[in-house]
Short mmCIF file of C-alpha atoms and ligand atoms in Angstrom, two decimals:
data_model
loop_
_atom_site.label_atom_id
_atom_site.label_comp_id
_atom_site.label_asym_id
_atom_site.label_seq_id
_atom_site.Cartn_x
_atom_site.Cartn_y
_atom_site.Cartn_z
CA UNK A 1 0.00 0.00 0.00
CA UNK A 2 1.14 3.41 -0.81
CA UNK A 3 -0.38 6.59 0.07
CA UNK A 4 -0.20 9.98 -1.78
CA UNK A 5 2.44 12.30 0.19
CA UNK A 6 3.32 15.22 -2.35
CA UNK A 7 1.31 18.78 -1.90
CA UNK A 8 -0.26 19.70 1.63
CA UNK A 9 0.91 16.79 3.41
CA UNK A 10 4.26 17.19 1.94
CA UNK A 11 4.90 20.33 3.35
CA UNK A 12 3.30 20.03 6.77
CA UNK A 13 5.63 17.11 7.17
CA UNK A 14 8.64 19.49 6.19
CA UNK A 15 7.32 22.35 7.98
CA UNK A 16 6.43 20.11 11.57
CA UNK A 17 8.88 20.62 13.98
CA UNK A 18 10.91 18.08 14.80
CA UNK A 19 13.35 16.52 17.27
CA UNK A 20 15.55 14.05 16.56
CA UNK A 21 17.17 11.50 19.48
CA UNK A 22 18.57 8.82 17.13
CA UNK A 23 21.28 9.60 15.29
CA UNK A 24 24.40 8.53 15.08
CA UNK A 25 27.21 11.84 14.11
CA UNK A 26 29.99 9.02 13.01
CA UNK A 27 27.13 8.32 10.63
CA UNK A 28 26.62 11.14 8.83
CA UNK A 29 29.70 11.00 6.94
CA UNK A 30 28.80 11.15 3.56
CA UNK A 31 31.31 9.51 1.05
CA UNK A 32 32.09 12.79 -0.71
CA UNK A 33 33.34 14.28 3.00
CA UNK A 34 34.95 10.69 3.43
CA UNK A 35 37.21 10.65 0.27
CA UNK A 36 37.91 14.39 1.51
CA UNK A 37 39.10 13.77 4.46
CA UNK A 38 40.95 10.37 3.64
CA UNK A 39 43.02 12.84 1.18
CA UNK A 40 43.09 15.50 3.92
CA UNK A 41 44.45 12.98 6.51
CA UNK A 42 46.53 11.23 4.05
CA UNK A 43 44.50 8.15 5.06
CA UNK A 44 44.93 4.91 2.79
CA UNK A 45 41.29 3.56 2.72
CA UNK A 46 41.27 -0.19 2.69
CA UNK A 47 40.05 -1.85 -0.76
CA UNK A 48 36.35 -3.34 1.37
CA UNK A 49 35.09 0.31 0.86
CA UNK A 50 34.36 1.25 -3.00
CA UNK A 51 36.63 3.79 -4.94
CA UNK A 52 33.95 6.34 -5.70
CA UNK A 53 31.42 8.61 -4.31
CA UNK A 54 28.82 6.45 -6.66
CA UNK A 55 30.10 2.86 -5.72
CA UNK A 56 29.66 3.37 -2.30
CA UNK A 57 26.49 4.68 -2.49
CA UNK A 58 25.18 1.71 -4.35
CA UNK A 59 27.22 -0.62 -1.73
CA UNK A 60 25.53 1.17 1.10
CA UNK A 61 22.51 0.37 -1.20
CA UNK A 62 22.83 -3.26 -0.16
CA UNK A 63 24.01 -4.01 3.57
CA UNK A 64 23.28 -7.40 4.07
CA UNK A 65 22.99 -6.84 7.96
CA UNK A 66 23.68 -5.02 10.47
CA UNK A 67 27.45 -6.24 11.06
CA UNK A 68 27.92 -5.78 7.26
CA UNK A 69 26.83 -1.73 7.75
CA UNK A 70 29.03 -1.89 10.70
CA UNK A 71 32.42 -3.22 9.37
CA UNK A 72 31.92 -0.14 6.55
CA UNK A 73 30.82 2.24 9.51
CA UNK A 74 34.34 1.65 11.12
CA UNK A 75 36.11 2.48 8.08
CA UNK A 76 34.77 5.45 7.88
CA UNK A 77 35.44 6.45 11.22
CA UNK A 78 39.29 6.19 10.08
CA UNK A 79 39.26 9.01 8.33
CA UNK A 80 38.35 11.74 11.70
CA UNK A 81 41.57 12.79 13.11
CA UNK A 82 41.71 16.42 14.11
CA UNK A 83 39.53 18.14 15.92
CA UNK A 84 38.42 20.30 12.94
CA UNK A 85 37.26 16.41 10.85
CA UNK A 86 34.76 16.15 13.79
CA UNK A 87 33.71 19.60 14.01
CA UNK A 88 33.19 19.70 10.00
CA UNK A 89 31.61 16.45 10.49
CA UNK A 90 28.79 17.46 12.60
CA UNK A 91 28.38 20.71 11.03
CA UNK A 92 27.56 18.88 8.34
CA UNK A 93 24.94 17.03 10.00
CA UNK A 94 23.41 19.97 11.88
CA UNK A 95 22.66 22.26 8.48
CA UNK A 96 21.24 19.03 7.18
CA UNK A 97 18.62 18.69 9.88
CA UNK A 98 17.77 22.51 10.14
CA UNK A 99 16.89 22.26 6.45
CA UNK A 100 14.33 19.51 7.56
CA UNK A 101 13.01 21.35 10.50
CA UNK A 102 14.88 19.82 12.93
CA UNK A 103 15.05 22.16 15.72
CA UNK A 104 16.43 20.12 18.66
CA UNK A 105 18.76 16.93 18.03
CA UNK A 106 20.62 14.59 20.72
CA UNK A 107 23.10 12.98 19.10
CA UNK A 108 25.17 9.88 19.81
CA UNK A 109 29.18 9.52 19.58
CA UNK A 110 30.88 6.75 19.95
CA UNK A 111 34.32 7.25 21.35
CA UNK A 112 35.63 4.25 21.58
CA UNK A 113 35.79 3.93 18.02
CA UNK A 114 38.51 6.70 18.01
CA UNK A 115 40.03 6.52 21.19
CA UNK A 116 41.30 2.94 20.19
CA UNK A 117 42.75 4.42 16.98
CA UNK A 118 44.63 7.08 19.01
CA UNK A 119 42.88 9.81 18.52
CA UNK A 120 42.83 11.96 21.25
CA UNK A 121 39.28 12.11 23.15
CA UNK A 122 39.65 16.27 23.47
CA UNK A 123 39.49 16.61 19.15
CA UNK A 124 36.49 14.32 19.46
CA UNK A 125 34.85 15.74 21.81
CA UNK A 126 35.90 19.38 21.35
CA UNK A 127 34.99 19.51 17.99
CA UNK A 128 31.30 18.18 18.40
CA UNK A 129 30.54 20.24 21.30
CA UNK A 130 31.90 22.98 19.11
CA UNK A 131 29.28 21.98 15.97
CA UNK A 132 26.76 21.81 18.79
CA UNK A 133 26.97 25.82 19.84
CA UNK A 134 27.61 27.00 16.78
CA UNK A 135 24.72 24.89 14.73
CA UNK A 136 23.16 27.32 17.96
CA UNK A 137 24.32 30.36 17.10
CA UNK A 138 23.80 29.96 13.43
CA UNK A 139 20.63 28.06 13.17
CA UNK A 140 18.87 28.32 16.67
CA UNK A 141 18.31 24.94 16.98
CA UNK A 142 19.23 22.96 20.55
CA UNK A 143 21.56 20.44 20.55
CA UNK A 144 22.96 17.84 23.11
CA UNK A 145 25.51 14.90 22.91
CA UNK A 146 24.73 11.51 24.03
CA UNK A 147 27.73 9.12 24.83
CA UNK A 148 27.31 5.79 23.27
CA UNK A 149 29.66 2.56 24.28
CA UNK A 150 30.69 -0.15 22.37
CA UNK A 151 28.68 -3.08 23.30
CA UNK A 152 30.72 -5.47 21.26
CA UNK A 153 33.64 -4.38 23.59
CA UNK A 154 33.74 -5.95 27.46
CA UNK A 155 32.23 -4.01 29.95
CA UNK A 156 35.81 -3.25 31.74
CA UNK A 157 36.53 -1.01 28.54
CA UNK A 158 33.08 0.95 28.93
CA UNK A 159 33.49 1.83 32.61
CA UNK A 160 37.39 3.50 31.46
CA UNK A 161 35.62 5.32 28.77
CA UNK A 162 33.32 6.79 31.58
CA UNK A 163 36.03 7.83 33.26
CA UNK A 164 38.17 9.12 30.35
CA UNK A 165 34.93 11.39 29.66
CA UNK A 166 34.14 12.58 33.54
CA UNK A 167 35.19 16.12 32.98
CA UNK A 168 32.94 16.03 30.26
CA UNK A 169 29.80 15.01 31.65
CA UNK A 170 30.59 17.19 34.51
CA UNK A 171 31.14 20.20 32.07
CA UNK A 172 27.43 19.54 31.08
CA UNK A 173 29.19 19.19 27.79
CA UNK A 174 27.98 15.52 27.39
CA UNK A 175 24.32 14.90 28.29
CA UNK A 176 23.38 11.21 28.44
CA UNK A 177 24.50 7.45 27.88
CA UNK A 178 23.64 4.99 25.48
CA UNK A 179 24.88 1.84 23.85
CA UNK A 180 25.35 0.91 20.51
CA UNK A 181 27.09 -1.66 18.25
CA UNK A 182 26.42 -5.24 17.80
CA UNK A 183 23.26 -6.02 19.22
CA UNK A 184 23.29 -9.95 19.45
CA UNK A 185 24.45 -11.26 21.79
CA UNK A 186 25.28 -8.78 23.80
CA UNK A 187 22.62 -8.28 26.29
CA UNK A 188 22.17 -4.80 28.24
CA UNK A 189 22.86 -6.38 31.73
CA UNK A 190 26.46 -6.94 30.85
CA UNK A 191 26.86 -2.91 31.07
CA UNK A 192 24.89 -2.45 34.33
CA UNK A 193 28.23 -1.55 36.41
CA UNK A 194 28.83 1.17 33.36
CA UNK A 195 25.19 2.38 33.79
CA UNK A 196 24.87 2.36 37.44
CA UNK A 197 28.59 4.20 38.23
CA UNK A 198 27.50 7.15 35.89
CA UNK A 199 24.34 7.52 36.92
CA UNK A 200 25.40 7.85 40.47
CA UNK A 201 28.09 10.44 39.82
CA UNK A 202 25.46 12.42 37.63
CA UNK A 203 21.74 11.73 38.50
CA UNK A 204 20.57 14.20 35.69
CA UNK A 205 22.06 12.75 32.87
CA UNK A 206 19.72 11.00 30.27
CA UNK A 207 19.84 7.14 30.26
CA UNK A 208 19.21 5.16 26.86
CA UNK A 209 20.42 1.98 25.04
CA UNK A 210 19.50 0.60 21.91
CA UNK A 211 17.68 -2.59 22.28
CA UNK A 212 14.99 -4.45 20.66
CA UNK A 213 16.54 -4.17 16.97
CA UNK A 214 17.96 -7.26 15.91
CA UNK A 215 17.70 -8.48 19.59
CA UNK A 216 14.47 -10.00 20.81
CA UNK A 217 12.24 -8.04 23.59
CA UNK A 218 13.77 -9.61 26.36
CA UNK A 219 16.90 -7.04 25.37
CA UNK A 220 14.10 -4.13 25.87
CA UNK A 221 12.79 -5.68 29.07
CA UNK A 222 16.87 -6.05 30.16
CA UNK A 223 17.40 -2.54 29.10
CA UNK A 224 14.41 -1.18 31.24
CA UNK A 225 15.65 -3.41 34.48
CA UNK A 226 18.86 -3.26 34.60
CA UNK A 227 20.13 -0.33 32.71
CA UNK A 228 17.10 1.24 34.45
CA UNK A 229 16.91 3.56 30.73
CA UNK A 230 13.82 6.15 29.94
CA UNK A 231 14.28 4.99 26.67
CA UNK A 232 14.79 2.70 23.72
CA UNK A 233 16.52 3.65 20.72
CA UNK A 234 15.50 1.25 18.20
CA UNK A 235 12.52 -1.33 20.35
CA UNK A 236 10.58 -2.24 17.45
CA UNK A 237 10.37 -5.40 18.78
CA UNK A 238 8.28 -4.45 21.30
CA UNK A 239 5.79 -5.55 19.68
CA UNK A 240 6.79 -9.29 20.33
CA UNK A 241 4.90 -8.63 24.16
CA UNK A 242 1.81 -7.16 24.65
CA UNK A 243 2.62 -6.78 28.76
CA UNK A 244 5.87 -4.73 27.34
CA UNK A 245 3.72 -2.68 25.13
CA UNK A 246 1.15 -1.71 27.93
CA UNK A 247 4.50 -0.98 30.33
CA UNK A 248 6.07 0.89 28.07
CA UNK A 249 2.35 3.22 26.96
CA UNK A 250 1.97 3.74 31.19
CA UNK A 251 5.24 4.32 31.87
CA UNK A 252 5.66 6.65 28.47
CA UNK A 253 9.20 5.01 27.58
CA UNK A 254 10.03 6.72 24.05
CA UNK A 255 11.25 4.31 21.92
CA UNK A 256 13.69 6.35 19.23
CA UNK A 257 12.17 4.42 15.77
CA UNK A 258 14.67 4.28 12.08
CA UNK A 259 12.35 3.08 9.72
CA UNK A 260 14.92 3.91 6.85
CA UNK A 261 17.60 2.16 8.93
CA UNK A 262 15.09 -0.95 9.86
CA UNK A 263 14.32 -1.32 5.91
CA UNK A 264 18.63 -1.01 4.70
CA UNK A 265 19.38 -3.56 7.43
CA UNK A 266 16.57 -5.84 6.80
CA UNK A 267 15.18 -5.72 9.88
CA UNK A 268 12.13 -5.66 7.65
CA UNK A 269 11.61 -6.12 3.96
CA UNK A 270 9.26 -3.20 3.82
CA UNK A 271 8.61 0.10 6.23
CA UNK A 272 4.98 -0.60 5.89
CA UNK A 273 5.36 -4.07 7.99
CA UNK A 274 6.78 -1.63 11.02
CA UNK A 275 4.59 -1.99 13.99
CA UNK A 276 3.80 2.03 14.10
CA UNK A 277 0.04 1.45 13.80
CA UNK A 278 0.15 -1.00 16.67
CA UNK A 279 2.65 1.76 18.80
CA UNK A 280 -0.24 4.85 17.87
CA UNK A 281 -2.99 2.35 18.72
CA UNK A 282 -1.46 1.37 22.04
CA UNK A 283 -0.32 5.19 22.35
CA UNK A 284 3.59 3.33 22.78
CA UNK A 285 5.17 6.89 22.43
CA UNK A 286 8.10 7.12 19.89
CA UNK A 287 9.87 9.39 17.48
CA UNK A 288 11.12 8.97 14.08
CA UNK A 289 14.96 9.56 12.98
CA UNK A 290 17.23 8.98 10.44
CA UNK A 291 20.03 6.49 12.62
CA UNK A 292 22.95 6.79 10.21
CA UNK A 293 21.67 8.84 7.28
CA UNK A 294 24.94 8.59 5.26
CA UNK A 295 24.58 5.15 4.86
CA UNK A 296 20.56 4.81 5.16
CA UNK A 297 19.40 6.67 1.99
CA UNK A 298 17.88 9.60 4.04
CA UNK A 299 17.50 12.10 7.04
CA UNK A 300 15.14 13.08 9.29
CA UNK A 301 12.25 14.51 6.53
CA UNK A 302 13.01 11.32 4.41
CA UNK A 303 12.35 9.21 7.19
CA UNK A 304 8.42 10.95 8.02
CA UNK A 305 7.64 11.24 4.11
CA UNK A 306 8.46 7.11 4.00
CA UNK A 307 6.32 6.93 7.01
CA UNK A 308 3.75 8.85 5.40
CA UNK A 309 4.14 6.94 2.38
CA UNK A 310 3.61 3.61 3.57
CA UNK A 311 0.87 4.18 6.47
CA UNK A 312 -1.04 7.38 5.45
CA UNK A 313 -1.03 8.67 9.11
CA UNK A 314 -3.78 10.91 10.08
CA UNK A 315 -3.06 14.96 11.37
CA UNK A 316 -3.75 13.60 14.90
CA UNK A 317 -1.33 10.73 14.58
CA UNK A 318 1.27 13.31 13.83
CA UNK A 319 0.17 15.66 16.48
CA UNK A 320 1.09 12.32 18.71
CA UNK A 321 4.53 11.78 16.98
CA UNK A 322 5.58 15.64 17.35
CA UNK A 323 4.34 16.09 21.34
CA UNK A 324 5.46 12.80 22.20
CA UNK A 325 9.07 13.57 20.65
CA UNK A 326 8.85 16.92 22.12
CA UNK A 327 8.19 15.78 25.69
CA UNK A 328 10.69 12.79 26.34
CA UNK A 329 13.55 14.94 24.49
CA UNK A 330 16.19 15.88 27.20
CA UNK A 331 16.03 20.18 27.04
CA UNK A 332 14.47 21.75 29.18
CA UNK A 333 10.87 22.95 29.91
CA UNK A 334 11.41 26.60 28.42
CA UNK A 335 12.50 25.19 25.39
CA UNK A 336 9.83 22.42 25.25
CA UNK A 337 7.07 25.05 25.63
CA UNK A 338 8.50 26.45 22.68
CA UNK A 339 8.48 23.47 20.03
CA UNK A 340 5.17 22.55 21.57
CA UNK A 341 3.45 26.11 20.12
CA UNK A 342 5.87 25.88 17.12
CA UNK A 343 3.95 22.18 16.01
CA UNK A 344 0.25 23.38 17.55
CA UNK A 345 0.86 26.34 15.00
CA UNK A 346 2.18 24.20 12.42
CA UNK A 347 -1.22 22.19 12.89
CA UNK A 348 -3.49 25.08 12.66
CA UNK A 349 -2.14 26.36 9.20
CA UNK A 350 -2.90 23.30 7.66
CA UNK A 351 -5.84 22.50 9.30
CA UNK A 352 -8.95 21.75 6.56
CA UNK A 353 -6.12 21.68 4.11
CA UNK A 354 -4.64 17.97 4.83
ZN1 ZN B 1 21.52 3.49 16.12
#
């Protein structure tokens, strides 16, 4: 099924506000910034990763999984030495989403994936929280970074990266912690110690962990109890429990969707066979974001027009989508206020036009 999203609906979905709480800065590197930086760095790129802009856009075409997107995702990380590669990087990323009406993003980092290269953590970072004010300054958007570990790492490596990045979360430069990487089979309760140490030097910091992707939703439910998380990045499986769907409506646990993401890394063969109607229905709160748009086919807008496209959502489902990723977001009141009358004026223009 396909439903008609050009005219009206078109541009109410580019003109909604929007917040975005899954997406990943190491992948927004675009191959043309990637080749530019490999020649920048003097970086050799190993012969896995396609010659041309073109080639790897047709390879990222055609993950097979999500290990295959990864082993390419860690190439590309090669290429971010200096602390101007990440800045540019997330500039990057950050006039990308304003041009969708993105007006508040938290956005993961992963850096173990450069500390273990050698980079130094201060260019990493230093140059995102730099992106961050000045994607501010320049676009008025709100921005916050999310810490992510390495899941495929041990546990033992996590809690040194929380300590390598103390000063950071203490700054308030770093906002939350999450966990990435190779889902299967590395269940959330092996990082409890990591969870539980940071938490406990910083009770206001945001707590999340992707779960619920390729992993069953026993990883949610281990997320939720051990991690002790407000949130799921990912959790479309879900779905698998209706007891975990009527916990996670009550308790209004976001869960931070990808459908672009879920369709390149075959989590499904097709968007439409996403459990969103089932999340409205059960009024599961969750947002929509773009994951790793580089290597996804698409940002934030590309992922609500496919959305659009394949379940012909009604104004009030949106209405759901925007508040609900307005109110779980990690700013602050002030500045939810504000994208809550930005989307209820949004709505009234186009209301008896959609
Ligand atoms: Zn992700």
């Amino acid at each position: 099924m396909s439903f008609d999203c050009s005219g009206h609906i078109k541009d109410f979905l580019h003109e909604l506000p929007k917040c975005e709480h899954h997406l990943h800065l190491e992948g927004t590197l675009q191959p043309s910034l990637l080749f530019k930086l490999a020649e920048r760095n003097n970086i050799t790129l190993p012969d896995l990763l396609p010659k041309t802009v073109e080639e790897c856009d047709e390879r990222y075409n055609n993950f097979a999984n999500l290990q295959d997107f990864l082993d390419h995702y860690y190439i590309g990380m090669s290429v971010l030495i200096h602390e101007e590669d990440f800045y540019d990087l997330a500039m990057a990323y950050f006039e990308k989403a304003h041009s969708d009406q993105c007006l508040h993003s938290e956005v993961f980092f992963d850096p173990q994936g450069h500390v273990e290269r050698g980079i130094d953590i201060d260019n990493v970072v230093g140059g995102f929280n730099r992106a961050c004010q000045d994607a501010t300054t320049k676009f008025g958007t709100t921005n916050k970074l999310i810490m992510c570990l390495l899941r495929h790492l041990p546990a033992s490596e996590g809690l040194k990266t929380i300590e390598m990045t103390h000063k950071y979360y203490e700054q308030g430069v770093i906002h939350g912690l999450g966990l990435d990487s190779t889902e299967v089979p590395n269940i959330p309760s092996i990082f409890t110690e990591c969870y539980q140490d940071l938490k406990q030097k910083f009770p206001h910091i945001g707590l999340t962990s992707h779960a619920g992707e390729e992993g069953d939703f026993t990883y949610i439910e281990e997320a939720l109890d051990h991690l002790k998380v407000t949130r799921i990045d990912h959790g479309v499986n879900a779905v698998q429990k209706d007891e975990l769907m009527e916990h996670l409506a009550k308790e209004e646990i976001l869960l931070t969707v990808c459908p672009m993401s879920n369709l390149k890394l075959r989590v499904v063969d097709d968007i439409g066979k996403l459990p969103l109607r089932k999340f409205l229905d059960k009024k599961v709160p969750f947002s929509i974001n773009s994951d790793d748009p580089a290597y996804f086919g698409g940002y934030i807008l590309d992922n609500y027009l496919a959305v659009q496209k394949h379940f012909g959502l009604s104004v009030d489902d949106w209405k759901f989508i925007a508040l609900s990723s307005i109110k779980h977001s990690w700013c602050d009141d002030v500045r939810k206020q504000e994208l809550t009358d930005l989307v209820h004026s949004v709505i009234s223009k186009y209301d008896g036009l959609l």
